[in-house]
Tab-separated table of C-alpha atoms and ligand atoms in Angstrom:
chain	number	residue	atom	x	y	z
A	1	MET	CA	0.021	-0.062	0.034
A	2	ILE	CA	0.935	3.542	-0.412
A	3	ILE	CA	0.454	6.251	2.397
A	4	LEU	CA	0.797	9.748	1.074
A	5	GLY	CA	1.763	11.985	4.293
A	6	ALA	CA	4.421	11.002	7.141
A	7	GLY	CA	2.408	12.677	9.681
A	8	GLY	CA	0.605	11.231	12.810
A	9	ALA	CA	-2.226	9.381	10.921
A	10	GLY	CA	-0.135	8.326	8.063
A	11	LEU	CA	2.629	6.803	10.309
A	12	LEU	CA	0.369	5.157	12.749
A	13	CYS	CA	-1.739	3.562	9.538
A	14	ALA	CA	1.761	2.360	8.125
A	15	ALA	CA	2.887	0.974	11.433
A	16	THR	CA	-0.529	-0.985	11.844
A	17	ALA	CA	-0.723	-2.175	8.207
A	18	GLY	CA	3.292	-2.969	8.256
A	19	GLN	CA	3.105	-5.321	11.273
A	20	ARG	CA	0.032	-7.194	9.732
A	21	GLY	CA	2.390	-8.053	6.877
A	22	ARG	CA	1.251	-5.665	4.515
A	23	ARG	CA	4.168	-4.051	2.065
A	24	VAL	CA	3.861	-0.201	2.960
A	25	VAL	CA	5.619	2.989	1.727
A	26	VAL	CA	5.070	6.313	3.026
A	27	LEU	CA	5.657	9.491	0.697
A	28	ASP	CA	6.012	12.816	1.832
A	29	HIS	CA	7.489	16.092	0.585
A	30	ALA	CA	9.028	17.310	3.756
A	31	ASP	CA	12.438	16.654	4.615
A	32	ALA	CA	11.420	14.982	8.388
A	33	PRO	CA	8.269	13.052	9.496
A	34	GLY	CA	5.908	14.129	11.930
A	35	LYS	CA	6.615	17.918	11.840
A	36	LYS	CA	3.310	18.875	13.436
A	37	ILE	CA	3.748	16.424	16.060
A	38	LEU	CA	7.065	18.087	17.048
A	39	ILE	CA	5.739	21.419	17.449
A	40	SER	CA	2.388	20.419	19.167
A	41	GLY	CA	1.645	21.019	22.609
A	42	GLY	CA	4.462	23.593	23.069
A	43	GLY	CA	6.940	20.933	22.142
A	44	ARG	CA	5.373	18.278	24.406
A	45	CYS	CA	2.720	16.974	22.135
A	46	ASN	CA	-0.684	16.637	23.652
A	47	PHE	CA	-1.091	13.158	22.207
A	48	THR	CA	-4.593	12.347	23.432
A	49	ASN	CA	-7.458	13.242	25.605
A	50	ILE	CA	-8.887	10.668	27.985
A	51	HIS	CA	-12.568	12.249	27.674
A	52	THR	CA	-12.529	11.373	23.589
A	53	ALA	CA	-16.002	11.006	22.594
A	54	ALA	CA	-17.635	11.799	19.126
A	55	ASP	CA	-19.444	14.850	20.588
A	56	ARG	CA	-16.125	16.455	20.888
A	57	TYR	CA	-15.799	16.804	17.228
A	58	LEU	CA	-17.063	18.696	14.353
A	59	SER	CA	-18.176	17.018	11.143
A	60	ALA	CA	-21.101	17.237	8.838
A	61	ASN	CA	-22.009	13.818	10.089
A	62	PRO	CA	-21.383	13.965	13.875
A	63	HIS	CA	-21.617	10.174	14.287
A	64	PHE	CA	-18.988	9.318	11.435
A	65	ALA	CA	-16.049	9.550	14.035
A	66	LYS	CA	-17.588	7.171	16.461
A	67	SER	CA	-16.694	3.850	14.920
A	68	ALA	CA	-13.017	4.538	14.635
A	69	LEU	CA	-12.797	6.278	17.998
A	70	GLY	CA	-14.483	3.317	19.559
A	71	ARG	CA	-12.079	0.971	18.284
A	72	TYR	CA	-8.739	2.816	19.005
A	73	THR	CA	-8.974	4.561	22.222
A	74	PRO	CA	-7.188	6.927	24.272
A	75	ALA	CA	-6.186	3.849	26.374
A	76	ASP	CA	-4.735	1.889	23.298
A	77	PHE	CA	-2.306	4.699	22.299
A	78	LEU	CA	-1.474	5.177	26.024
A	79	ALA	CA	-0.451	1.425	26.111
A	80	LEU	CA	1.713	1.993	23.130
A	81	VAL	CA	3.322	5.259	24.962
A	82	ASP	CA	3.873	3.186	27.949
A	83	ARG	CA	5.378	0.077	25.727
A	84	HIS	CA	7.992	2.703	24.579
A	85	GLY	CA	8.588	3.796	27.982
A	86	ILE	CA	7.788	7.476	27.388
A	87	ALA	CA	6.807	9.431	30.682
A	88	TRP	CA	3.490	11.655	30.593
A	89	HIS	CA	1.275	13.648	32.676
A	90	GLU	CA	-2.314	14.770	32.463
A	91	LYS	CA	-2.124	18.405	32.224
A	92	THR	CA	-5.821	19.583	32.530
A	93	LEU	CA	-9.375	18.571	31.193
A	94	GLY	CA	-7.916	15.131	30.468
A	95	GLN	CA	-5.254	16.379	28.372
A	96	LEU	CA	-2.049	13.913	28.161
A	97	PHE	CA	1.310	15.554	27.445
A	98	CYS	CA	4.892	13.929	27.357
A	99	ASP	CA	6.985	14.821	30.358
A	100	GLY	CA	10.173	15.325	28.079
A	101	SER	CA	9.543	15.938	24.547
A	102	ALA	CA	7.401	15.448	21.507
A	103	THR	CA	10.392	14.100	19.487
A	104	HIS	CA	9.764	10.873	21.830
A	105	ILE	CA	6.018	10.397	20.244
A	106	VAL	CA	7.874	10.546	16.549
A	107	ALA	CA	10.787	8.151	17.565
A	108	MET	CA	8.086	5.786	18.920
A	109	LEU	CA	6.016	5.982	15.794
A	110	LEU	CA	9.130	5.582	13.418
A	111	ASP	CA	10.165	2.598	15.620
A	112	GLU	CA	6.499	0.971	15.032
A	113	CYS	CA	7.166	1.680	11.531
A	114	THR	CA	10.435	-0.288	11.530
A	115	ALA	CA	8.886	-3.227	13.029
A	116	GLY	CA	6.421	-3.367	10.408
A	117	GLY	CA	9.343	-2.957	7.643
A	118	VAL	CA	7.682	0.330	6.406
A	119	ASP	CA	9.477	2.151	3.848
A	120	ILE	CA	9.347	5.914	4.378
A	121	ARG	CA	10.323	8.250	1.454
A	122	LEU	CA	10.778	12.121	1.980
A	123	SER	CA	11.941	15.101	0.439
A	124	ALA	CA	10.649	14.729	-2.900
A	125	PRO	CA	7.247	16.216	-4.372
A	126	ILE	CA	4.330	13.756	-5.139
A	127	GLY	CA	3.817	14.028	-8.773
A	128	ALA	CA	1.326	12.259	-11.011
A	129	VAL	CA	-1.299	10.317	-9.299
A	130	GLU	CA	-3.081	7.392	-11.513
A	131	HIS	CA	-5.548	4.548	-10.979
A	132	GLY	CA	-6.329	1.707	-13.464
A	133	ASP	CA	-6.890	-1.963	-13.383
A	134	GLY	CA	-7.222	-1.921	-9.559
A	135	LEU	CA	-3.749	-0.319	-9.144
A	136	PHE	CA	-2.744	3.089	-8.022
A	137	ARG	CA	0.365	4.591	-9.520
A	138	VAL	CA	2.213	7.512	-7.726
A	139	GLU	CA	5.095	9.381	-8.998
A	140	HIS	CA	7.393	10.655	-5.896
A	141	GLY	CA	10.462	12.491	-7.389
A	142	ALA	CA	12.197	10.238	-9.824
A	143	ARG	CA	10.511	7.083	-8.426
A	144	MET	CA	7.167	5.474	-9.246
A	145	PHE	CA	5.232	3.355	-6.967
A	146	THR	CA	2.265	0.896	-7.632
A	147	ALA	CA	-0.061	-0.596	-5.264
A	148	PRO	CA	-3.495	-1.647	-5.032
A	149	SER	CA	-4.411	0.473	-2.099
A	150	LEU	CA	-3.654	4.291	-1.661
A	151	VAL	CA	-4.287	6.149	1.811
A	152	ILE	CA	-4.484	10.128	1.677
A	153	ALA	CA	-3.058	11.205	5.236
A	154	THR	CA	-1.475	14.499	3.775
A	155	GLY	CA	-3.633	16.615	6.556
A	156	GLY	CA	-4.918	19.783	6.068
A	157	PRO	CA	-3.739	23.173	4.958
A	158	SER	CA	-3.254	24.976	8.406
A	159	ILE	CA	0.290	26.226	8.902
A	160	PRO	CA	1.553	26.387	5.397
A	161	LYS	CA	5.255	27.400	6.580
A	162	LEU	CA	5.492	23.333	8.141
A	163	GLY	CA	4.594	21.845	4.583
A	164	ALA	CA	0.700	21.960	5.008
A	165	THR	CA	-1.079	21.646	1.930
A	166	GLY	CA	-4.551	21.431	0.409
A	167	PHE	CA	-3.316	18.318	-1.644
A	168	ALA	CA	-5.477	16.022	0.003
A	169	TYR	CA	-8.637	17.878	-1.407
A	170	ASP	CA	-7.386	18.407	-4.984
A	171	LEU	CA	-6.488	14.510	-5.047
A	172	ALA	CA	-9.840	13.408	-3.440
A	173	ARG	CA	-11.749	15.631	-5.890
A	174	ARG	CA	-10.062	14.137	-8.811
A	175	PHE	CA	-11.052	10.708	-7.415
A	176	GLY	CA	-14.833	12.235	-7.224
A	177	LEU	CA	-14.932	12.551	-3.610
A	178	LYS	CA	-16.609	15.587	-2.105
A	179	VAL	CA	-15.011	18.374	-0.118
A	180	VAL	CA	-16.473	20.226	2.849
A	181	GLU	CA	-15.525	23.584	2.629
A	182	PRO	CA	-12.346	23.904	4.721
A	183	ARG	CA	-12.064	26.564	7.208
A	184	PRO	CA	-9.130	27.457	9.681
A	185	ALA	CA	-9.957	26.525	13.074
A	186	LEU	CA	-8.557	26.504	16.655
A	187	VAL	CA	-7.496	29.785	15.659
A	188	PRO	CA	-7.538	33.499	17.106
A	189	LEU	CA	-10.310	35.929	16.181
A	190	THR	CA	-9.531	39.403	14.907
A	191	LEU	CA	-11.819	42.570	15.988
A	192	GLY	CA	-12.540	45.624	14.056
A	193	SER	CA	-12.721	48.979	14.839
A	194	ALA	CA	-16.069	48.701	16.935
A	195	ASP	CA	-13.822	46.704	19.666
A	196	LEU	CA	-11.071	48.738	19.515
A	197	LEU	CA	-11.022	49.267	23.222
A	198	PHE	CA	-10.205	45.683	23.947
A	199	ARG	CA	-7.351	45.596	21.255
A	200	GLU	CA	-5.731	48.268	23.490
A	201	LEU	CA	-5.621	45.626	26.387
A	202	SER	CA	-3.266	43.354	24.410
A	203	GLY	CA	-1.683	40.808	26.912
A	204	VAL	CA	-4.480	40.560	29.387
A	205	SER	CA	-6.015	37.244	30.222
A	206	THR	CA	-9.091	36.112	32.240
A	207	GLU	CA	-10.949	33.055	32.413
A	208	VAL	CA	-14.338	33.345	30.836
A	209	ILE	CA	-17.140	31.083	29.257
A	210	ALA	CA	-16.902	31.631	25.476
A	211	ARG	CA	-20.457	30.902	23.865
A	212	HIS	CA	-21.549	30.662	20.278
A	213	GLY	CA	-25.073	29.494	19.672
A	214	LYS	CA	-25.579	26.338	22.164
A	215	THR	CA	-21.730	25.851	22.359
A	216	ALA	CA	-19.793	26.730	25.324
A	217	PHE	CA	-16.353	26.543	26.787
A	218	ARG	CA	-14.973	27.506	30.068
A	219	GLU	CA	-11.387	28.392	29.791
A	220	ALA	CA	-9.121	31.397	29.638
A	221	ALA	CA	-9.502	34.213	26.924
A	222	LEU	CA	-6.699	36.188	25.924
A	223	LEU	CA	-6.798	39.824	24.419
A	224	THR	CA	-4.125	40.455	21.700
A	225	HIS	CA	-3.262	43.519	19.659
A	226	ARG	CA	-5.150	41.756	16.679
A	227	GLY	CA	-8.288	40.609	18.851
A	228	LEU	CA	-9.077	37.421	20.905
A	229	SER	CA	-7.120	34.356	21.582
A	230	GLY	CA	-6.484	31.718	24.454
A	231	PRO	CA	-8.036	28.420	24.667
A	232	ALA	CA	-11.724	29.307	25.027
A	233	ILE	CA	-11.552	31.534	21.775
A	234	LEU	CA	-9.499	28.806	20.096
A	235	GLN	CA	-12.317	26.317	20.797
A	236	ILE	CA	-15.040	28.707	19.796
A	237	SER	CA	-13.248	29.763	16.774
A	238	SER	CA	-14.188	26.011	15.310
A	239	TYR	CA	-17.771	27.040	15.510
A	240	TRP	CA	-17.842	30.657	14.518
A	241	ARG	CA	-18.356	31.867	10.770
A	242	HIS	CA	-18.163	35.228	9.340
A	243	GLY	CA	-20.817	37.782	10.239
A	244	GLU	CA	-21.640	35.632	13.496
A	245	ALA	CA	-21.005	37.168	16.962
A	246	ILE	CA	-19.671	35.420	20.026
A	247	ALA	CA	-20.585	36.128	23.695
A	248	LEU	CA	-17.942	36.171	26.601
A	249	ASP	CA	-19.260	35.617	30.360
A	250	MET	CA	-16.771	37.764	31.803
A	251	LEU	CA	-17.475	36.549	35.237
A	252	PRO	CA	-18.562	32.989	35.299
A	253	ASP	CA	-18.480	32.518	39.075
A	254	GLN	CA	-20.813	35.315	39.897
A	255	PRO	CA	-24.352	34.140	40.533
A	256	GLU	CA	-27.644	35.826	39.087
A	257	GLY	CA	-28.391	38.938	41.366
A	258	TRP	CA	-24.611	39.290	42.511
A	259	LEU	CA	-24.746	43.103	41.695
A	260	ARG	CA	-28.006	43.670	43.586
A	261	ALA	CA	-26.642	41.704	46.681
A	262	ALA	CA	-23.298	43.814	46.306
A	263	LYS	CA	-25.617	47.067	46.419
A	264	ARG	CA	-26.986	45.874	49.684
A	265	VAL	CA	-23.777	44.923	51.383
A	266	ARG	CA	-21.549	47.513	50.031
A	267	PRO	CA	-23.675	50.378	48.984
A	268	ARG	CA	-20.305	52.788	48.743
A	269	ALA	CA	-18.517	50.499	46.174
A	270	THR	CA	-18.246	51.543	42.873
A	271	LEU	CA	-18.607	49.476	39.594
A	272	PRO	CA	-15.023	49.595	38.764
A	273	SER	CA	-13.939	48.692	42.247
A	274	LEU	CA	-16.181	45.625	42.290
A	275	LEU	CA	-15.075	44.450	38.807
A	276	ARG	CA	-11.245	45.022	39.755
A	277	ALA	CA	-11.780	42.659	42.790
A	278	GLN	CA	-12.468	40.200	40.241
A	279	LEU	CA	-10.696	40.767	36.937
A	280	PRO	CA	-7.514	41.990	35.887
A	281	ASP	CA	-7.363	45.735	36.426
A	282	ARG	CA	-7.008	47.014	32.676
A	283	LEU	CA	-9.931	44.677	31.900
A	284	ALA	CA	-12.118	45.740	34.695
A	285	ASP	CA	-11.616	49.719	33.934
A	286	ALA	CA	-12.262	49.110	30.174
A	287	LEU	CA	-15.785	47.314	30.780
A	288	ALA	CA	-16.577	49.647	33.624
A	289	GLU	CA	-15.878	52.437	31.453
A	290	ARG	CA	-18.309	50.732	28.648
A	291	LEU	CA	-20.917	50.065	31.352
A	292	ALA	CA	-20.704	54.016	31.989
A	293	LEU	CA	-22.496	53.542	35.635
A	294	PRO	CA	-20.583	56.180	37.618
A	295	GLY	CA	-20.579	56.677	41.527
A	296	ASP	CA	-21.678	54.500	44.373
A	297	ILE	CA	-23.735	51.591	43.266
A	298	GLY	CA	-25.816	52.181	46.258
A	299	ASN	CA	-27.177	55.187	44.256
A	300	LEU	CA	-27.915	53.074	41.139
A	301	PRO	CA	-31.161	51.735	40.257
A	302	ASP	CA	-31.657	47.931	40.401
A	303	ARG	CA	-32.569	47.862	36.641
A	304	SER	CA	-29.250	49.412	35.870
A	305	LEU	CA	-27.296	46.906	37.774
A	306	ASP	CA	-29.498	44.086	36.324
A	307	GLU	CA	-28.370	45.470	32.820
A	308	ALA	CA	-24.867	45.707	33.767
A	309	GLU	CA	-24.891	42.156	35.079
A	310	ARG	CA	-26.531	40.926	31.717
A	311	ARG	CA	-23.606	42.555	29.482
A	312	LEU	CA	-20.779	41.262	31.739
A	313	ALA	CA	-22.478	37.829	31.453
A	314	ALA	CA	-22.721	37.890	27.894
A	315	TRP	CA	-20.001	40.697	26.489
A	316	THR	CA	-20.578	40.323	22.604
A	317	PHE	CA	-17.992	40.591	20.166
A	318	ALA	CA	-18.514	40.799	16.368
A	319	PRO	CA	-15.052	39.291	14.994
A	320	ASN	CA	-14.220	40.611	11.300
A	321	GLY	CA	-12.131	37.580	10.676
A	322	THR	CA	-9.669	34.834	11.994
A	323	GLU	CA	-5.922	34.789	11.884
A	324	GLY	CA	-6.119	32.342	9.047
A	325	PHE	CA	-4.505	28.905	8.089
A	326	ALA	CA	-1.006	30.725	9.103
A	327	LYS	CA	-2.087	30.516	12.548
A	328	ALA	CA	-4.668	27.863	12.637
A	329	GLU	CA	-3.846	24.592	14.930
A	330	VAL	CA	-6.376	22.699	12.396
A	331	THR	CA	-8.960	22.941	9.772
A	332	VAL	CA	-12.505	22.260	9.929
A	333	GLY	CA	-14.097	20.752	7.130
A	334	GLY	CA	-12.291	18.395	4.446
A	335	ILE	CA	-12.868	15.305	2.735
A	336	SER	CA	-16.541	14.476	3.058
A	337	THR	CA	-17.491	11.700	5.273
A	338	ALA	CA	-20.402	10.855	3.276
A	339	ASP	CA	-18.014	9.269	0.578
A	340	LEU	CA	-16.317	7.314	3.219
A	341	SER	CA	-16.684	4.257	5.210
A	342	SER	CA	-16.672	5.056	8.890
A	343	ARG	CA	-15.429	1.593	9.797
A	344	THR	CA	-12.341	1.497	7.398
A	345	MET	CA	-11.998	5.047	6.043
A	346	GLU	CA	-12.206	3.444	2.473
A	347	ALA	CA	-14.153	5.812	-0.404
A	348	ARG	CA	-17.143	4.062	-1.240
A	349	ARG	CA	-16.742	4.362	-4.753
A	350	VAL	CA	-13.158	3.999	-5.366
A	351	PRO	CA	-12.039	0.644	-3.786
A	352	GLY	CA	-8.594	0.710	-2.201
A	353	LEU	CA	-8.579	4.594	-1.799
A	354	TYR	CA	-8.739	5.783	1.884
A	355	ALA	CA	-8.513	9.179	3.538
A	356	ILE	CA	-7.540	9.669	7.223
A	357	GLY	CA	-6.650	12.119	9.766
A	358	GLU	CA	-7.147	15.862	9.574
A	359	ALA	CA	-7.860	15.526	5.573
A	360	VAL	CA	-10.964	14.226	6.711
A	361	ASP	CA	-14.224	16.213	7.552
A	362	VAL	CA	-13.624	15.563	11.140
A	363	THR	CA	-12.070	18.298	13.695
A	364	GLY	CA	-11.507	17.944	17.404
A	365	TRP	CA	-11.602	20.346	20.041
A	366	LEU	CA	-8.494	21.708	21.296
A	367	GLY	CA	-6.699	19.289	23.885
A	368	GLY	CA	-5.265	16.128	22.030
A	369	TYR	CA	-8.533	15.350	20.377
A	370	ASN	CA	-7.003	15.803	17.068
A	371	PHE	CA	-4.254	13.621	17.264
A	372	GLN	CA	-6.533	10.847	18.816
A	373	TRP	CA	-8.613	11.206	15.849
A	374	ALA	CA	-5.203	10.797	13.726
A	375	TRP	CA	-4.392	7.612	15.624
A	376	ALA	CA	-7.896	6.182	15.371
A	377	SER	CA	-8.485	6.746	11.867
A	378	GLY	CA	-5.028	5.564	10.549
A	379	ALA	CA	-5.456	2.556	12.719
A	380	ALA	CA	-8.793	1.969	11.081
A	381	ALA	CA	-7.392	2.153	7.619
A	382	GLY	CA	-4.321	0.274	8.765
A	383	GLN	CA	-6.491	-2.746	10.176
A	384	ALA	CA	-8.739	-2.772	6.946
A	385	VAL	CA	-6.016	-2.792	4.127
B	401	FAD	C1	1.034	24.558	16.329
B	401	FAD	C2	0.197	23.414	16.422
B	401	FAD	C3	0.083	22.575	17.478
B	401	FAD	C4	-0.758	21.421	17.644
B	401	FAD	N1	-0.928	20.833	18.908
B	401	FAD	C5	-1.905	19.981	18.968
B	401	FAD	C6	-1.895	19.023	20.354
B	401	FAD	O1	-0.933	19.376	21.293
B	401	FAD	N2	-2.469	17.986	20.269
B	401	FAD	C7	-3.542	17.665	19.325
B	401	FAD	O2	-4.308	16.604	19.277
B	401	FAD	N3	-3.292	18.375	17.967
B	401	FAD	C8	-2.755	19.332	17.821
B	401	FAD	N4	-2.410	20.093	16.686
B	401	FAD	C9	-3.296	19.278	15.351
B	401	FAD	C10	-2.577	18.047	15.113
B	401	FAD	O3	-1.106	18.438	14.716
B	401	FAD	C11	-3.141	17.889	13.604
B	401	FAD	O4	-4.421	17.385	13.759
B	401	FAD	C12	-2.556	16.567	13.234
B	401	FAD	O5	-1.111	16.607	13.036
B	401	FAD	C13	-3.113	15.974	11.998
B	401	FAD	O6	-2.567	14.662	11.568
B	401	FAD	P1	-2.277	14.086	9.915
B	401	FAD	O7	-1.417	13.240	9.931
B	401	FAD	O8	-3.751	14.071	9.524
B	401	FAD	O9	-1.940	15.309	9.079
B	401	FAD	P2	-0.175	16.281	9.264
B	401	FAD	O10	0.200	15.996	10.857
B	401	FAD	O11	-0.538	17.646	9.020
B	401	FAD	O12	0.658	15.410	8.450
B	401	FAD	C14	0.523	15.506	6.952
B	401	FAD	C15	1.643	15.190	6.343
B	401	FAD	O13	1.590	15.171	4.888
B	401	FAD	C16	2.411	15.866	4.275
B	401	FAD	N5	1.997	16.694	2.862
B	401	FAD	C17	1.232	17.904	3.174
B	401	FAD	N6	1.194	18.031	1.719
B	401	FAD	C18	1.819	17.324	0.968
B	401	FAD	C19	2.013	17.481	-0.468
B	401	FAD	N7	1.308	18.124	-1.169
B	401	FAD	N8	3.013	16.304	-0.972
B	401	FAD	C20	3.561	15.517	0.078
B	401	FAD	N9	3.347	15.412	1.411
B	401	FAD	C21	2.530	16.523	1.707
B	401	FAD	C22	3.172	16.820	5.179
B	401	FAD	O14	4.381	17.370	5.184
B	401	FAD	C23	2.948	16.053	6.401
B	401	FAD	O15	4.135	15.450	7.100
B	401	FAD	C24	-1.313	20.942	16.650
B	401	FAD	C25	-1.441	21.626	15.344
B	401	FAD	C26	-0.663	22.832	15.107
B	401	FAD	C27	-0.368	23.628	13.772
């Protein structure tokens, strides 16, 4: 079999198929395998999440990921990590990281490929890809490879400077597979002039609940010189589309009616002082300025306090864009799951053609979910060929 792409999905697929006795070649244009693994999780690779479940993934078919995720679980990957003696820890929210370096994960995958006799060929462009008489023929540099199965594992276009391309989509379309519009995801959002006040607070971070429709994430938000970032914003960015608003609960621990209660207990307090007690000073001042309720809260009408509370609980931003594929950790959209078998990842109408990993229209939340999808979909195809 021929696997295009030596990232997480391609390498795990190759090792799985190779160890089942299949002859496997992996082709990549990059000069090293697993480059995204190396930079992931701040160099420590957040390689899985123990809370993995299909509802933590975005896809036009929310059920598609269940089969592969159910058959290759975080525990399966963890068993591999343990077998290789790689030390790890849970950071937060079920996120598992290497204690040492992401290089250990790449070395582990390469060892597993070696154990399966996998041939990995790098540093040359993929040229012609042809299909006929039940065989796929792929040009890689000056060489031609032929096999009865071909796996598309070239990922999505996020972070082009690491060699990421939209190659998977072009190839899939040539085989008649549909592609769900790819968009940058897990990406900072940019703000326009209406929200300029907040752009001036660059560097300020606070825990919020970020909301988009019924979706909500409670994590840190960071104000940047271009707009909004931090885990809560990256998470919500995957759901956001141009023209839509997001809302931030700036005080997620405050119960309803807290300002009326504060008015009774501390009537001489001011809104800025109350906000400063709970938020970074610069943010507290900026919010208070916008709420424009001067003087002691004891002198403010309850309805003004209720209105301030409502705004603080759902501070609305209308981002004017994202920082794009250059900064996006992943891509939402991709090769349509409607054209793939959820069990094997094989194209329904092109026997022998498979698509795995980020190239497929399955995108995880921040926190190790995307690698778990890469491993699980790679294993599904590797067991099927
Ligand atoms: C900065 C950053 C940090 C991240 N951190 C995490 C994290 O901690 N946890 C997590 O779960 N996810 C993380 N992700 C997401 C995760 O890296 C991806 O979801 C995952 O790598 C996808 O694996 P893949 O094998 O499908 O694709 P990739 O890892 O992108 O591999 C694709 C391979 O195909 C090759 N390729 C691409 N185009 C071509 C072409 N035209 N010709 C030949 N070869 C080609 C590439 O060189 C690459 O080797 C992070 C992403 C980024 C960008």
